[in-house]
Tab-separated table of C-alpha atoms and ligand atoms in Angstrom:
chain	number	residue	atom	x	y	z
F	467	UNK	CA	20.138	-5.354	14.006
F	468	UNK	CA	19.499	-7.322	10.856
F	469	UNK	CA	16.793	-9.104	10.383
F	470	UNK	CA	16.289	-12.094	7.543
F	471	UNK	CA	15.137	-9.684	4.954
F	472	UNK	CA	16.316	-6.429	5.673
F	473	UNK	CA	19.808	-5.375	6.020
F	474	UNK	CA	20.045	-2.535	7.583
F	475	UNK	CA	20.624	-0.827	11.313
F	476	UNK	CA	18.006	0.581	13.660
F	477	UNK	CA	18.723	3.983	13.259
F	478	UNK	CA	19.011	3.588	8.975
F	479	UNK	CA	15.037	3.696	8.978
F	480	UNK	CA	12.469	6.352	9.264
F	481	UNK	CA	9.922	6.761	11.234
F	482	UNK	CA	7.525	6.574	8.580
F	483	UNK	CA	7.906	4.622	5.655
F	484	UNK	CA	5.961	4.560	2.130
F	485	UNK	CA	6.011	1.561	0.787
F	486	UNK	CA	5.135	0.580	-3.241
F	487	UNK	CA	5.013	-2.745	-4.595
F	488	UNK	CA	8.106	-2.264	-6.728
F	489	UNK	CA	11.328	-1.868	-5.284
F	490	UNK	CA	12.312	-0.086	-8.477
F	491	UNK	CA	9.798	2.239	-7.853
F	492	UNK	CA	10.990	2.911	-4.373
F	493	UNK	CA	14.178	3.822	-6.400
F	494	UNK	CA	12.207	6.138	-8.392
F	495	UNK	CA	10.620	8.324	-5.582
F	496	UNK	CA	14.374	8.168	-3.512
F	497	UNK	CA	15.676	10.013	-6.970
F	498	UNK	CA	13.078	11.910	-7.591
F	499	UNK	CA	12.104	13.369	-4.481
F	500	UNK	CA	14.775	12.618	-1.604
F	501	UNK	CA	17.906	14.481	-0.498
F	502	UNK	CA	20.430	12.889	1.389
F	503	UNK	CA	19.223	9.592	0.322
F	504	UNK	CA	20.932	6.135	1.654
F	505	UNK	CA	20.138	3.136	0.755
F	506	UNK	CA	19.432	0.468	3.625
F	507	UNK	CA	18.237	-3.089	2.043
F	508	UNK	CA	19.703	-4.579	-0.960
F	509	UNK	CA	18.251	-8.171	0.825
F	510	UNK	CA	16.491	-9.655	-2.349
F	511	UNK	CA	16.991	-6.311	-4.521
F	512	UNK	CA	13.683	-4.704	-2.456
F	513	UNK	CA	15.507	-1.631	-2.127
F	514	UNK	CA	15.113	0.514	0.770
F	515	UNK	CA	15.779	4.471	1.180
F	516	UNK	CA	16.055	6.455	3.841
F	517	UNK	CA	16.122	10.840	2.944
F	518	UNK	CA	14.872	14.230	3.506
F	519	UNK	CA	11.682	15.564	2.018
F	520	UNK	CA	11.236	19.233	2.854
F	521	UNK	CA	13.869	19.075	5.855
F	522	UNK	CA	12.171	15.822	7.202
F	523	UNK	CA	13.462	12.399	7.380
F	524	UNK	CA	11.062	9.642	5.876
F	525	UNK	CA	11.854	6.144	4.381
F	526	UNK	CA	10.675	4.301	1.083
F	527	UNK	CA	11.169	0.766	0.816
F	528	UNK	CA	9.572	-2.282	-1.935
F	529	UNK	CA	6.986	-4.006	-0.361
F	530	UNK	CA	6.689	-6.845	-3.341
F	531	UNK	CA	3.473	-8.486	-4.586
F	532	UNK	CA	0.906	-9.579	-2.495
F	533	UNK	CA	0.034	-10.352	1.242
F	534	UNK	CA	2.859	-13.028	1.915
F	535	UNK	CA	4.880	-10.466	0.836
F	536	UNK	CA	4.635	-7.007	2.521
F	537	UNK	CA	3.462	-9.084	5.514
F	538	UNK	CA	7.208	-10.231	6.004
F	539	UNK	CA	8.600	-6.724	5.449
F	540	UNK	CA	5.474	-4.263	7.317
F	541	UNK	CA	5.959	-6.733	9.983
F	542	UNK	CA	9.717	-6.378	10.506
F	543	UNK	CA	9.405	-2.688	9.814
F	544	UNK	CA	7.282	-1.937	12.603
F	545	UNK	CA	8.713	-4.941	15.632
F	546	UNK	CA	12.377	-4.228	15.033
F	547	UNK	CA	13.127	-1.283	13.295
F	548	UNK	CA	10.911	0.914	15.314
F	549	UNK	CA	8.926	2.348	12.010
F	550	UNK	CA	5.914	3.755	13.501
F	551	UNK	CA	3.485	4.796	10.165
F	552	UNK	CA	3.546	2.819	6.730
F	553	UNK	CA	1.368	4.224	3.944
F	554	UNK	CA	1.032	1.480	1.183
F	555	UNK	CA	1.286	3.722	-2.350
F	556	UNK	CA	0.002	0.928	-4.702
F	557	UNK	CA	-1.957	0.331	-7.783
F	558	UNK	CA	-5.737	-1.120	-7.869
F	559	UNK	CA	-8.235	-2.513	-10.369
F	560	UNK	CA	-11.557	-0.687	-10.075
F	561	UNK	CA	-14.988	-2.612	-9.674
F	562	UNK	CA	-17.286	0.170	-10.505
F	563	UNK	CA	-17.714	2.417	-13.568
F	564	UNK	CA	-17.925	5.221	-10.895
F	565	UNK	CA	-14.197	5.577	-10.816
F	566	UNK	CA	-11.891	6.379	-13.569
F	567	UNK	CA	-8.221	5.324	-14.372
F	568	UNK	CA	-5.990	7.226	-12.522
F	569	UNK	CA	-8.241	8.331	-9.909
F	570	UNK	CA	-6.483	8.125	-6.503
F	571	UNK	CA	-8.340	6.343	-3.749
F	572	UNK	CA	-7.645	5.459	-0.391
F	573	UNK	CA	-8.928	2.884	1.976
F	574	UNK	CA	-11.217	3.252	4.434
F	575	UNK	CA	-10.906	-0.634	5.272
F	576	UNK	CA	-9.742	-3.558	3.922
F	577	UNK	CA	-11.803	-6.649	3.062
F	578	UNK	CA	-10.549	-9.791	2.202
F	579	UNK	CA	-10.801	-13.973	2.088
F	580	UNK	CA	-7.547	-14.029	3.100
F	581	UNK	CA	-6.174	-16.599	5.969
F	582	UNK	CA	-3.539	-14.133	6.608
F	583	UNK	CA	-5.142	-12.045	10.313
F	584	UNK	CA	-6.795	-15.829	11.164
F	585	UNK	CA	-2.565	-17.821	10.895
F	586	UNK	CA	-0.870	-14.768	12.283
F	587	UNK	CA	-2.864	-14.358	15.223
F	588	UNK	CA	-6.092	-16.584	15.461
F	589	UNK	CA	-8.339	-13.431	14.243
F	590	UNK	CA	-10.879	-16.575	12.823
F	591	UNK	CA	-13.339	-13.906	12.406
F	592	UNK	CA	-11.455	-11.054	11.085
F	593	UNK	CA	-12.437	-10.441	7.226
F	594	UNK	CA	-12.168	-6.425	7.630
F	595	UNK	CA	-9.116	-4.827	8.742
F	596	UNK	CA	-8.451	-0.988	9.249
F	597	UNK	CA	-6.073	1.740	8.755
F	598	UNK	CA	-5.345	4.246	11.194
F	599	UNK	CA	-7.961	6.962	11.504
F	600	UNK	CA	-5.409	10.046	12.491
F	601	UNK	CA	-3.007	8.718	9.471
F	602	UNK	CA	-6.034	8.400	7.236
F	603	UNK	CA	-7.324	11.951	8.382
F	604	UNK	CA	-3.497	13.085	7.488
F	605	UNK	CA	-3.812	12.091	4.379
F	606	UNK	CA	-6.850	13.565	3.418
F	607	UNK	CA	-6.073	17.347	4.809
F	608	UNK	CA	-3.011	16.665	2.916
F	609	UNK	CA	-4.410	16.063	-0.857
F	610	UNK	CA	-6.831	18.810	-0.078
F	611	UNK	CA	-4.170	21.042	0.635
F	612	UNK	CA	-2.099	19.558	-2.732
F	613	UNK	CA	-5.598	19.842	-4.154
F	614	UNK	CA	-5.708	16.401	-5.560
F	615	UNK	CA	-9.404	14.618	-5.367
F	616	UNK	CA	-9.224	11.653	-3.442
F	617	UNK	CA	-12.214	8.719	-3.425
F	618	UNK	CA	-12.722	6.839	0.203
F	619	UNK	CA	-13.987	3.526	0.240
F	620	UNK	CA	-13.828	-0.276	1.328
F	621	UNK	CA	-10.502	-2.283	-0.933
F	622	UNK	CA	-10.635	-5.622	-1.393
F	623	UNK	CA	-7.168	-7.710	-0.909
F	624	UNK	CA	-7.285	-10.444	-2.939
F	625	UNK	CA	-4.885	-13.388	-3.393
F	626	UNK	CA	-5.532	-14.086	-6.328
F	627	UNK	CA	-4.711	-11.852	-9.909
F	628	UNK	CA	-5.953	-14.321	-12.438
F	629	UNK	CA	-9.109	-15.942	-11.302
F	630	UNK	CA	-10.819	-18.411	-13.464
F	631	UNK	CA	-14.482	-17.028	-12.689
F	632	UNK	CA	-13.903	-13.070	-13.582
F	633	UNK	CA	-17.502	-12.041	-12.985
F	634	UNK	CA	-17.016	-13.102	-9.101
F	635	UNK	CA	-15.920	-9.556	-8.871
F	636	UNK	CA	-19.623	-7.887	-8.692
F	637	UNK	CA	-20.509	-10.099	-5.677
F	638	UNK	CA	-17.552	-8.828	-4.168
F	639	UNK	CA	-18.855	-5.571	-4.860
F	640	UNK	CA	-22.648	-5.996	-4.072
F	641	UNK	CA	-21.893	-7.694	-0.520
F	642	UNK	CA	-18.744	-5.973	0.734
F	643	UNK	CA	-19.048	-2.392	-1.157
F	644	UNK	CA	-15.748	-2.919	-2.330
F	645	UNK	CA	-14.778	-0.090	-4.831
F	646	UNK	CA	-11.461	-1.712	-5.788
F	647	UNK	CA	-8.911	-4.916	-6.289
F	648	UNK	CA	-5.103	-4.938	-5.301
F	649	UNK	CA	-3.424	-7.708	-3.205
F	650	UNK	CA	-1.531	-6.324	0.013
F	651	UNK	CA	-3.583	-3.669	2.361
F	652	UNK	CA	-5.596	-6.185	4.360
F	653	UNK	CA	-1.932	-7.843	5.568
F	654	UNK	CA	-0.561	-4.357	6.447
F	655	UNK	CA	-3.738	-2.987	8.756
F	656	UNK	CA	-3.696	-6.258	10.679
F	657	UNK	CA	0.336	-5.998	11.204
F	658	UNK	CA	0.015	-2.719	12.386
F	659	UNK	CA	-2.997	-3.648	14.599
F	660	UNK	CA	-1.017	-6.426	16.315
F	661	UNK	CA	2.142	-4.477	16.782
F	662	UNK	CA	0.579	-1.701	18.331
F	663	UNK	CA	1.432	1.344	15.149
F	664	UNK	CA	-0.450	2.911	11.966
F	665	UNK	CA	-0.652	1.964	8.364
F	666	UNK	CA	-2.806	3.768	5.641
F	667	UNK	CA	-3.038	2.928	2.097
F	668	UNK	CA	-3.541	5.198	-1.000
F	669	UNK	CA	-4.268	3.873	-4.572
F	670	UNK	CA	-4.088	4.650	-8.258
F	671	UNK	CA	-6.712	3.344	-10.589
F	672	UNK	CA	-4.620	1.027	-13.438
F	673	UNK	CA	-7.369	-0.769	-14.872
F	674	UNK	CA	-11.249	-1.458	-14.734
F	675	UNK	CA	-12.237	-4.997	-14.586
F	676	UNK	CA	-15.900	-3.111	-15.177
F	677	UNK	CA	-14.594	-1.663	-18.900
F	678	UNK	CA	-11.340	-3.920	-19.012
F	679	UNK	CA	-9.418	-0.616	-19.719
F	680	UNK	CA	-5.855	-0.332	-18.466
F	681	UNK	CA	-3.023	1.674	-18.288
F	682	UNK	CA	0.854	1.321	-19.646
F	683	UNK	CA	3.624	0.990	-17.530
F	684	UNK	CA	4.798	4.330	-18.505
F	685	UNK	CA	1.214	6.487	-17.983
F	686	UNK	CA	1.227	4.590	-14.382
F	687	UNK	CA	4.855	6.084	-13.468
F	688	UNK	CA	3.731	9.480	-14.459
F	689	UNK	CA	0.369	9.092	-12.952
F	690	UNK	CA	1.514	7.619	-9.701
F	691	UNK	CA	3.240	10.956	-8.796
F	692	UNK	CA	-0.086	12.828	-7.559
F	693	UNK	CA	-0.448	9.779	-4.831
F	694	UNK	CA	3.222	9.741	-4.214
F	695	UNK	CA	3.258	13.391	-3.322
F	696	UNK	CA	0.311	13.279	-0.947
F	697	UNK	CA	1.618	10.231	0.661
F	698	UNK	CA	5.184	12.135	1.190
F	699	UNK	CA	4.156	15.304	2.649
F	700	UNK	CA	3.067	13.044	5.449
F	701	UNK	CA	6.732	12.978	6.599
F	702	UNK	CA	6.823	14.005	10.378
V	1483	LIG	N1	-6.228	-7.330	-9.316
V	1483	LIG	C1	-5.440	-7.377	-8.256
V	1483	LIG	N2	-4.551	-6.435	-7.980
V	1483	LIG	C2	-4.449	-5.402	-8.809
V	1483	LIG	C3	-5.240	-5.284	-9.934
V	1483	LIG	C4	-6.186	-6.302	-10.208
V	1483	LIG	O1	-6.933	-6.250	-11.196
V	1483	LIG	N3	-4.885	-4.140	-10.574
V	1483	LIG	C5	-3.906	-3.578	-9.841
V	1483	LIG	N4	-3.638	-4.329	-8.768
């Protein structure tokens, strides 16, 4: 059955699903990496795949920018297409000069000012949500089989990319322990906590807001493979 913002049939999705920001990315790993691809949601050109991966089904699918955003699709995902695990593959912005561009992290919670968990369900105190613990543990067997370093730590889910007060980061930092900046993981844990299934989220390092460094579109693509494949040899 369809749902507003995802064409496709019950059966069309995977059990587990990665999900990027970019629906062209999503493209990119279904080429790259996926046999027996098919497309399943063209709704708003954020492309979905389903394919194999080393004989086992698994789906990639756009999540867009921000918690609005892959709030509308993790949430449909999981309550009516039966998806079960969705591992966010995204890009962050470091807060510490202890990690470097490109370093792949992955979140051990999510912290956030966001209303999201408090409208969606009347969480008013919720400003930490979790992934799941046996996904999480998956993932980290995983890149040490791949042998990829991986950094654990608190990610804070912001709504906001240009802020007027930049410095506001290190008391994010100081109070919450938050290593890192993107904009969706803290919508994700709480769907999957009130529907019952798992989410986990890995991240690549694009810029500092420490050292202002950042990374080109291009270096990111290339760079983004080392999460993508730990996050794909999840497959079940
Ligand atoms: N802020 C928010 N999200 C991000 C950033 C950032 O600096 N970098 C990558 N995703």
């Amino acid at each position: 059955m369809a749902t507003p913002h995802i064409n496709a049939k019950k059966g069309d999705i995977a059990k587990t699903v990665l999900m990027p920001g970019d629906p062209l990315r999503a493209k990119f790993i279904a080429d790259t990496y996926l046999k027996d691809v098919k497309r399943f949601n063209t709704v708003r050109n954020m492309f979905g795949y389903t394919g194999t991966y080393n004989g086992k089904t698994i789906s990639v699918m756009g999540s867009g920018m921000g918690m609005p955003s892959i709030g509308i699709y993790s949430y449909e995902l999981y309550q009516f297409f039966g998806v079960e695990n969705i591992i966010r593959i995204g890009s962050c912005g470091a807060y510490t000069d202890e990690i470097d561009l490109y370093d792949v992290l992955l979140a051990s919670s999510a912290y956030s000012e966001s209303s999201y968990a408090k409208v969606q369900s009347g969480d008013y105190d919720e400003a930490y949500t979790y992934p799941s613990k046996s996904l999480n543990d998956n993932i980290e067997a995983q890149a040490k089989a791949l042998n990829i370093p991986i950094t654990k730590g608190v990610i804070h889910s912001s709504d906001v990319f240009y802020r007027e007060h930049f410095d506001d980061y290190k008391t994010i930092y100081k109070k919450h322990q938050a290593i890192a900046v993107e904009m969706e993981s803290f919508a994700l844990f709480h769907n999957a906590k009130v529907t019952g299934k798992k989410a986990a989220c890995l991240l690549t390092v694009s810029d500092s807001l420490v050292t202002k460094a950042a990374t080109s579109s291009e270096e990111r693509q290339n760079a983004f493979t080392k999460m993508m494949e730990i996050a794909l040899s999840i497959a079940e």
